[in-house]
Phi, psi and omega in degrees: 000135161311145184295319220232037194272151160096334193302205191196109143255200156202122178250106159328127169060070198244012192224000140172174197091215176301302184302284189342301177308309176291350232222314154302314187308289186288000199272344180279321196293351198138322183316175169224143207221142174249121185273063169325148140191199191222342171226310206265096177288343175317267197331333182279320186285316186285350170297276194321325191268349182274310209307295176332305207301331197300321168113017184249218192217133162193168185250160152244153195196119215282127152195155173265109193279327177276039201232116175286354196227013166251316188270017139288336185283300183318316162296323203296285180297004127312302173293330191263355165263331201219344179092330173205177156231134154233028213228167162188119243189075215259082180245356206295150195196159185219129187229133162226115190245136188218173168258155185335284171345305209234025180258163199263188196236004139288006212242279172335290219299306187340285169318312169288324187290296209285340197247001171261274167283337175280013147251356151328286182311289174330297185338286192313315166337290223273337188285359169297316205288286233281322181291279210318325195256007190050025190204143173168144175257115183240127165240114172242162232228088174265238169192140166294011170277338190269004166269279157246039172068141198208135181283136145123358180228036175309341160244041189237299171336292178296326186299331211263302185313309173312276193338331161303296188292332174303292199323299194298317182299318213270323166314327191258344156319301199270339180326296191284025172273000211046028178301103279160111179229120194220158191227117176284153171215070166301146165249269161273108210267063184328118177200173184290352158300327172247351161320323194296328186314126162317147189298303194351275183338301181299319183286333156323268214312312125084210159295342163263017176260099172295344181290351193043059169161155211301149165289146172259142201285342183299314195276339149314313188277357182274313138320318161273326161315303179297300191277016142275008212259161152294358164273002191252341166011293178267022193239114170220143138122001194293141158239105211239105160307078181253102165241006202059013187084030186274330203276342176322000000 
């Protein structure tokens, strides 16, 4: 038997990158896995259909997590597909990168309302469904920049930073529902966002990994996959890096 058959998740922003992966993940692990996005439904639809080729079940389902009444539609059309939830998977993101000096204030709000409030917004969703049942897993999908900060992102940053402080206040909120809230901190991802990247750049990033290479989105999901798991059980309010160690 799968660690995680019979689960329900919904993984935010699910239709490609890092979501994609996780999104895969659980669905090998057992899931029934709902692919949130916002825009692109190919890429969503093509999730769903891998999941599928796999032998697993999954939806895909449109909604803007920085919408407090998208991301209740979103938990809604999840219960009324799969009957529950137990898994929540806060990856959806965004970046507008500027140096302080020259970011806008549409730019702040964007990155913060989608990378920021739409695990709020999830949260707040989701948690009836999680109280009512004494059991729920919230993993949300930060960053090492939201540790130590990176010019050119001063809000990318804070939002990654706010996540931190959301994960711990809302773990000891939920905790005695046996409710369980934890944080991925990916560092250097290989994804099509850093392909892009000058070669320069990436050998800098480098030299700073004592593991020397880039992190893969499987190992992200691999990580969300445990703390989604009964071997994580007992971990909650927790921020667990997969960085090759960039962050030391």
């Amino acid at each position: 038997m799968r660690p995680l058959e019979g689960k329900v998740a919904i993984v935010t922003g699910g239709s490609r990158g890092i979501g994609r992966a996780i999104a895969l993940e659980l669905a090998r692990q057992g899931c029934k896995v709902a692919v949130n996005y916002r825009a692109n439904a190919a890429a969503a639809e093509e999730v769903v259909e891998r999941i599928a080729r796999e032998g697993g079940e999954a939806r895909a389902i449109c909604a803007d997590v920085s919408l407090m009444a998208e991301a209740e539609r979103l938990v809604e059309e999840t219960l009324s597909a799969f009957g529950t939830v137990d898994i929540l998977v806060n990856n959806a993101g965004i970046t507008r990168d500027a140096l302080l000096l020259r970011m806008s204030e549409a730019d702040w709000d964007a990155v913060l309302d989608t990378n920021l409030k739409g695990a709020f917004a999830c949260i707040k969703a989701v948690q009836r469904v999680f109280l009512k049942k004494r059991a729920g897993r919230i993993i949300n999908i930060g960053s090492v920049v939201g540790l130590a900060g990176n010019a050119g992102q001063a809000n990318y940053a804070a939002a990654k930073a706010g996540l931190v402080g959301l994960t711990k206040a809302v773990a000891k909120e939920l905790g005695a529902r046996n409710i369980t809230v934890n944080l991925v901190a990916p560092g250097f991802i290989q994804t099509e966002m850093t392909a892009k990247l000058a070669d320069e750049l990436v050998q800098q990033a480098l030299a700073r990994i004592p593991l020397g290479r880039l992190g893969r989105v499987e190992d992200v999901a691999a990580a969300v996959a445990f703390l989604a798991s009964d071997a994580a059980q007992y971990i909650t309010g927790q921020v667990l890096c997969v960085d090759g160690g960039l962050a030391l």
